[in-house]
Amino acid sequence: MKLTILATAALLLPLSLVAPVRAENPAHVRQLIETKQCKGCDLTQANLASAHLAGADLRGANLKGANLSKANLEGADLTAANLEKANMTAAFINSADLQQADLSGANLSEANLMNANLEDAALDNAILPKGMR
């Protein structure tokens, strides 16, 4: 019995020492919400659903896997941003600059991309709004 408990404890100990998976930098999320200036920020997997980010400077920001569903990104600068696998469902991205952005695997269904600049953007496996396919 003691041997079983010791063996179980020995097997579980390494699992308890593994660091939790880190997502976004909380200070960067706060900076973005408060100032709308977050050039090069780490916003990986950040929950920014329904956030008002019109005119935000997100050039070169890492938004991989971020939730931007229903976010207002009108006129935002997302040049060279990493938006790989981001959820941008029903986001308002009107007149945003997405030049050289990585939108691979991003969900843009129902998003408003009117007048958005997608020049040289990577759209591999992205789910695009109807009419853009």
Coordinates of N, CA and C in Angstrom, one line a residue:
M1 N 0.8 -1.2 0.0 CA 0.0 0.0 0.0 C 0.9 1.3 0.0
K2 N 1.9 1.3 0.9 CA 2.8 2.5 1.0 C 3.5 2.6 -0.3
L3 N 3.9 1.5 -0.9 CA 4.7 1.5 -2.2 C 3.8 2.1 -3.3
T4 N 2.5 1.8 -3.3 CA 1.6 2.3 -4.3 C 1.5 3.8 -4.2
I5 N 1.3 4.2 -3.0 CA 1.2 5.7 -2.7 C 2.5 6.4 -3.1
L6 N 3.6 5.9 -2.8 CA 4.9 6.5 -3.1 C 5.1 6.5 -4.6
A7 N 4.7 5.4 -5.3 CA 4.9 5.4 -6.8 C 3.9 6.4 -7.4
T8 N 2.7 6.5 -6.9 CA 1.8 7.5 -7.5 C 2.3 8.9 -7.3
A9 N 2.8 9.2 -6.1 CA 3.3 10.5 -5.7 C 4.5 10.8 -6.6
A10 N 5.4 9.8 -6.8 CA 6.6 10.1 -7.7 C 6.2 10.4 -9.1
L11 N 5.1 9.7 -9.6 CA 4.6 10.0 -11.0 C 3.9 11.4 -11.1
L12 N 3.2 11.8 -10.1 CA 2.5 13.1 -10.1 C 3.3 14.3 -9.8
L13 N 4.4 14.1 -9.1 CA 5.3 15.3 -8.7 C 5.8 16.1 -9.9
P14 N 6.3 15.4 -10.9 CA 6.8 16.3 -12.1 C 5.6 17.1 -12.7
L15 N 4.4 16.6 -12.7 CA 3.3 17.3 -13.3 C 3.0 18.6 -12.5
S16 N 3.2 18.5 -11.2 CA 2.9 19.7 -10.4 C 4.0 20.8 -10.5
L17 N 5.1 20.4 -11.1 CA 6.2 21.4 -11.2 C 6.2 22.1 -12.6
V18 N 5.4 21.6 -13.5 CA 5.3 22.2 -14.8 C 4.6 23.6 -14.7
A19 N 5.3 24.6 -15.3 CA 4.7 25.9 -15.3 C 3.4 26.0 -16.1
P20 N 2.5 26.8 -15.7 CA 1.2 26.9 -16.5 C 1.5 27.6 -17.8
V21 N 0.7 27.3 -18.8 CA 0.9 27.9 -20.1 C 0.6 29.3 -20.0
R22 N 1.5 30.2 -20.5 CA 1.3 31.6 -20.4 C 0.6 32.1 -21.7
A23 N -0.3 32.9 -21.5 CA -1.0 33.5 -22.7 C -0.5 35.0 -22.8
E24 N -1.5 35.9 -22.8 CA -1.2 37.3 -23.0 C -0.4 37.9 -21.8
N25 N 0.2 39.0 -22.1 CA 0.9 39.8 -21.0 C -0.2 40.7 -20.5
P26 N -0.6 40.5 -19.2 CA -1.7 41.3 -18.6 C -1.4 42.8 -18.7
A27 N -0.2 43.2 -18.6 CA 0.2 44.6 -18.6 C -0.1 45.2 -20.0
H28 N 0.2 44.4 -21.1 CA -0.1 44.8 -22.4 C -1.6 44.9 -22.7
V29 N -2.3 44.0 -22.2 CA -3.8 44.1 -22.3 C -4.3 45.4 -21.7
R30 N -3.8 45.7 -20.5 CA -4.2 46.9 -19.8 C -3.8 48.1 -20.6
Q31 N -2.6 48.1 -21.1 CA -2.1 49.2 -21.9 C -2.9 49.5 -23.2
L32 N -3.3 48.4 -23.8 CA -4.1 48.5 -25.0 C -5.5 49.1 -24.7
I33 N -6.1 48.6 -23.7 CA -7.5 49.0 -23.3 C -7.4 50.5 -22.9
E34 N -6.4 50.9 -22.2 CA -6.3 52.3 -21.6 C -5.9 53.3 -22.6
T35 N -4.9 52.9 -23.5 CA -4.3 53.9 -24.4 C -4.5 53.7 -25.9
K36 N -4.9 52.5 -26.2 CA -5.1 52.0 -27.6 C -3.8 52.1 -28.4
Q37 N -2.7 52.1 -27.7 CA -1.3 52.0 -28.2 C -0.6 50.8 -27.7
C38 N -0.4 49.8 -28.6 CA 0.2 48.6 -28.2 C 1.1 48.0 -29.3
K39 N 2.0 48.8 -29.8 CA 2.8 48.3 -30.9 C 3.8 47.2 -30.4
G40 N 3.7 46.1 -31.1 CA 4.6 45.0 -30.7 C 4.2 44.2 -29.5
C41 N 3.0 44.5 -28.9 CA 2.6 43.8 -27.7 C 2.4 42.3 -27.8
D42 N 2.5 41.6 -26.7 CA 2.1 40.2 -26.6 C 0.7 40.1 -26.1
L43 N -0.2 39.8 -27.1 CA -1.6 39.7 -26.7 C -2.1 38.3 -27.1
T44 N -1.2 37.3 -27.1 CA -1.5 36.0 -27.5 C -2.6 35.4 -26.6
Q45 N -3.6 34.9 -27.3 CA -4.8 34.3 -26.7 C -5.6 35.3 -25.8
A46 N -5.4 36.6 -26.0 CA -6.1 37.6 -25.1 C -7.6 37.6 -25.5
N47 N -8.4 37.8 -24.5 CA -9.9 37.9 -24.7 C -10.2 39.4 -24.8
L48 N -10.4 39.8 -26.1 CA -10.7 41.1 -26.4 C -12.1 41.2 -27.1
A49 N -12.9 40.2 -26.8 CA -14.3 40.2 -27.4 C -15.0 41.5 -27.1
S50 N -15.6 42.1 -28.1 CA -16.5 43.3 -27.9 C -15.7 44.5 -27.5
A51 N -14.4 44.4 -27.5 CA -13.5 45.6 -27.1 C -13.6 46.7 -28.1
H52 N -13.6 47.9 -27.6 CA -13.7 49.1 -28.4 C -12.2 49.6 -28.7
L53 N -11.7 49.2 -29.9 CA -10.3 49.4 -30.2 C -10.2 50.2 -31.5
A54 N -11.1 51.0 -31.8 CA -11.1 51.9 -33.0 C -9.9 52.8 -33.0
G55 N -9.1 52.8 -34.1 CA -7.9 53.6 -34.2 C -6.7 53.1 -33.4
A56 N -6.8 51.9 -32.8 CA -5.7 51.4 -32.0 C -4.4 51.1 -32.9
D57 N -3.3 51.3 -32.3 CA -2.0 51.0 -32.9 C -1.5 49.6 -32.4
L58 N -1.7 48.7 -33.3 CA -1.3 47.3 -33.0 C -0.3 46.8 -34.0
R59 N 0.5 47.7 -34.5 CA 1.5 47.3 -35.5 C 2.5 46.2 -34.9
G60 N 2.6 45.1 -35.6 CA 3.5 44.1 -35.1 C 3.1 43.3 -33.9
A61 N 1.9 43.5 -33.4 CA 1.5 42.9 -32.2 C 1.2 41.4 -32.4
N62 N 1.4 40.6 -31.4 CA 1.1 39.2 -31.4 C -0.3 38.9 -30.9
L63 N -1.2 38.7 -31.7 CA -2.6 38.4 -31.3 C -3.0 37.0 -31.7
K64 N -2.0 36.1 -31.8 CA -2.2 34.7 -32.1 C -3.3 34.1 -31.2
G65 N -4.3 33.5 -31.8 CA -5.4 32.9 -31.0 C -6.2 33.8 -30.1
A66 N -6.1 35.1 -30.3 CA -6.9 36.1 -29.6 C -8.4 36.0 -29.9
N67 N -9.2 36.4 -29.0 CA -10.7 36.5 -29.2 C -11.0 37.9 -29.5
L68 N -11.2 38.3 -30.7 CA -11.6 39.6 -31.1 C -13.0 39.6 -31.7
S69 N -13.8 38.6 -31.3 CA -15.2 38.6 -31.8 C -16.0 39.8 -31.4
K70 N -16.7 40.4 -32.3 CA -17.5 41.6 -32.1 C -16.7 42.8 -31.7
A71 N -15.3 42.8 -31.8 CA -14.5 43.9 -31.4 C -14.6 45.0 -32.5
N72 N -14.5 46.3 -32.1 CA -14.5 47.4 -33.0 C -13.0 47.8 -33.3
L73 N -12.6 47.4 -34.5 CA -11.2 47.7 -34.9 C -11.2 48.7 -36.0
E74 N -12.2 49.5 -36.1 CA -12.3 50.5 -37.2 C -11.1 51.4 -37.2
G75 N -10.4 51.5 -38.4 CA -9.3 52.4 -38.5 C -8.0 51.9 -37.7
A76 N -8.0 50.8 -37.2 CA -6.9 50.3 -36.4 C -5.7 50.0 -37.3
D77 N -4.5 50.1 -36.8 CA -3.3 49.8 -37.6 C -2.8 48.4 -37.1
L78 N -3.0 47.4 -37.9 CA -2.6 46.0 -37.6 C -1.5 45.6 -38.6
T79 N -0.8 46.5 -39.1 CA 0.3 46.2 -40.0 C 1.3 45.2 -39.4
A80 N 1.5 44.1 -40.1 CA 2.4 43.0 -39.7 C 2.1 42.4 -38.4
A81 N 0.8 42.5 -38.0 CA 0.4 41.8 -36.7 C 0.2 40.3 -37.0
N82 N 0.4 39.5 -36.0 CA 0.2 38.1 -36.0 C -1.2 37.8 -35.5
L83 N -2.2 37.5 -36.4 CA -3.6 37.2 -36.0 C -3.9 35.8 -36.4
E84 N -2.8 35.0 -36.4 CA -3.0 33.5 -36.7 C -4.0 32.9 -35.8
K85 N -5.0 32.2 -36.3 CA -6.1 31.5 -35.6 C -6.9 32.4 -34.6
A86 N -6.9 33.7 -34.9 CA -7.7 34.6 -34.1 C -9.2 34.5 -34.4
N87 N -10.0 34.7 -33.4 CA -11.4 34.7 -33.6 C -11.9 36.1 -33.8
M88 N -12.2 36.5 -35.1 CA -12.6 37.8 -35.4 C -14.0 37.8 -35.9
T89 N -14.8 36.8 -35.5 CA -16.2 36.7 -35.9 C -17.0 38.0 -35.6
A90 N -17.7 38.5 -36.6 CA -18.5 39.7 -36.5 C -17.8 40.9 -36.0
A91 N -16.4 41.0 -36.2 CA -15.7 42.1 -35.8 C -15.9 43.2 -36.8
F92 N -15.8 44.5 -36.4 CA -15.9 45.7 -37.2 C -14.5 46.1 -37.6
I93 N -14.0 45.8 -38.7 CA -12.6 46.0 -39.1 C -12.6 47.0 -40.3
N94 N -13.6 47.8 -40.4 CA -13.7 48.8 -41.5 C -12.5 49.8 -41.5
S95 N -11.9 50.0 -42.6 CA -10.8 50.9 -42.8 C -9.6 50.6 -42.0
A96 N -9.4 49.4 -41.5 CA -8.2 49.0 -40.8 C -7.1 48.7 -41.7
D97 N -5.9 48.8 -41.3 CA -4.7 48.5 -42.1 C -4.2 47.2 -41.6
L98 N -4.3 46.2 -42.5 CA -3.9 44.8 -42.2 C -2.7 44.4 -43.2
Q99 N -2.0 45.4 -43.7 CA -0.9 45.0 -44.6 C 0.1 44.1 -43.9
Q100 N 0.5 43.0 -44.6 CA 1.4 42.1 -44.1 C 1.0 41.4 -42.8
A101 N -0.2 41.4 -42.5 CA -0.7 40.7 -41.3 C -0.8 39.3 -41.6
D102 N -0.6 38.4 -40.6 CA -0.8 37.0 -40.7 C -2.2 36.6 -40.2
L103 N -3.1 36.4 -41.1 CA -4.5 36.0 -40.7 C -4.7 34.5 -41.0
S104 N -3.6 33.7 -41.0 CA -3.7 32.3 -41.3 C -4.6 31.6 -40.3
G105 N -5.6 30.9 -40.8 CA -6.5 30.2 -39.9 C -7.5 31.1 -39.1
A106 N -7.5 32.4 -39.3 CA -8.3 33.3 -38.5 C -9.8 33.1 -39.0
N107 N -10.7 33.3 -38.0 CA -12.1 33.2 -38.3 C -12.7 34.7 -38.5
L108 N -12.9 35.0 -39.7 CA -13.4 36.4 -40.1 C -14.9 36.3 -40.5
S109 N -15.6 35.2 -40.2 CA -17.0 35.1 -40.7 C -17.8 36.3 -40.1
E110 N -18.6 36.9 -40.9 CA -19.5 38.0 -40.5 C -18.7 39.3 -40.2
A111 N -17.4 39.3 -40.4 CA -16.7 40.5 -40.1 C -16.9 41.6 -41.2
N112 N -16.8 42.8 -40.8 CA -17.0 43.9 -41.8 C -15.6 44.4 -42.1
L113 N -15.1 44.1 -43.3 CA -13.8 44.5 -43.8 C -13.8 45.6 -44.9
M114 N -14.9 46.3 -44.9 CA -15.0 47.3 -45.9 C -13.9 48.3 -45.8
N115 N -13.2 48.6 -47.0 CA -12.1 49.5 -47.1 C -10.9 49.1 -46.2
A116 N -10.8 47.9 -45.8 CA -9.6 47.4 -45.0 C -8.5 47.1 -46.0
N117 N -7.3 47.4 -45.6 CA -6.1 47.2 -46.5 C -5.6 45.8 -46.2
L118 N -5.7 44.9 -47.1 CA -5.2 43.5 -46.8 C -4.1 43.2 -47.8
E119 N -3.4 44.2 -48.2 CA -2.3 44.0 -49.1 C -1.2 43.2 -48.5
D120 N -0.8 42.1 -49.2 CA 0.3 41.2 -48.7 C -0.1 40.5 -47.4
A121 N -1.3 40.5 -47.0 CA -1.7 39.7 -45.8 C -1.8 38.2 -46.1
A122 N -1.4 37.4 -45.1 CA -1.5 36.0 -45.3 C -2.9 35.5 -44.9
L123 N -3.6 34.9 -45.8 CA -5.0 34.5 -45.5 C -5.2 33.0 -45.6
D124 N -4.1 32.2 -45.5 CA -4.2 30.8 -45.7 C -5.1 30.2 -44.7
N125 N -6.1 29.4 -45.1 CA -7.0 28.7 -44.3 C -7.9 29.6 -43.4
A126 N -7.9 30.9 -43.7 CA -8.8 31.8 -43.0 C -10.2 31.6 -43.4
I127 N -11.2 31.8 -42.5 CA -12.6 31.7 -42.8 C -13.0 33.2 -43.1
L128 N -13.3 33.4 -44.4 CA -13.6 34.8 -44.8 C -15.1 35.1 -44.8
P129 N -15.5 36.4 -44.7 CA -16.9 36.7 -44.8 C -17.5 36.4 -46.2
K130 N -18.8 36.1 -46.2 CA -19.4 35.9 -47.5 C -19.1 37.0 -48.4
G131 N -18.9 36.7 -49.7 CA -18.6 37.7 -50.7 C -17.1 38.0 -50.9
M132 N -16.3 37.5 -50.0 CA -14.8 37.6 -50.1 C -14.1 36.3 -50.5
R133 N -14.9 35.3 -50.6 CA -14.3 33.9 -50.9 C -13.9 33.8 -52.3

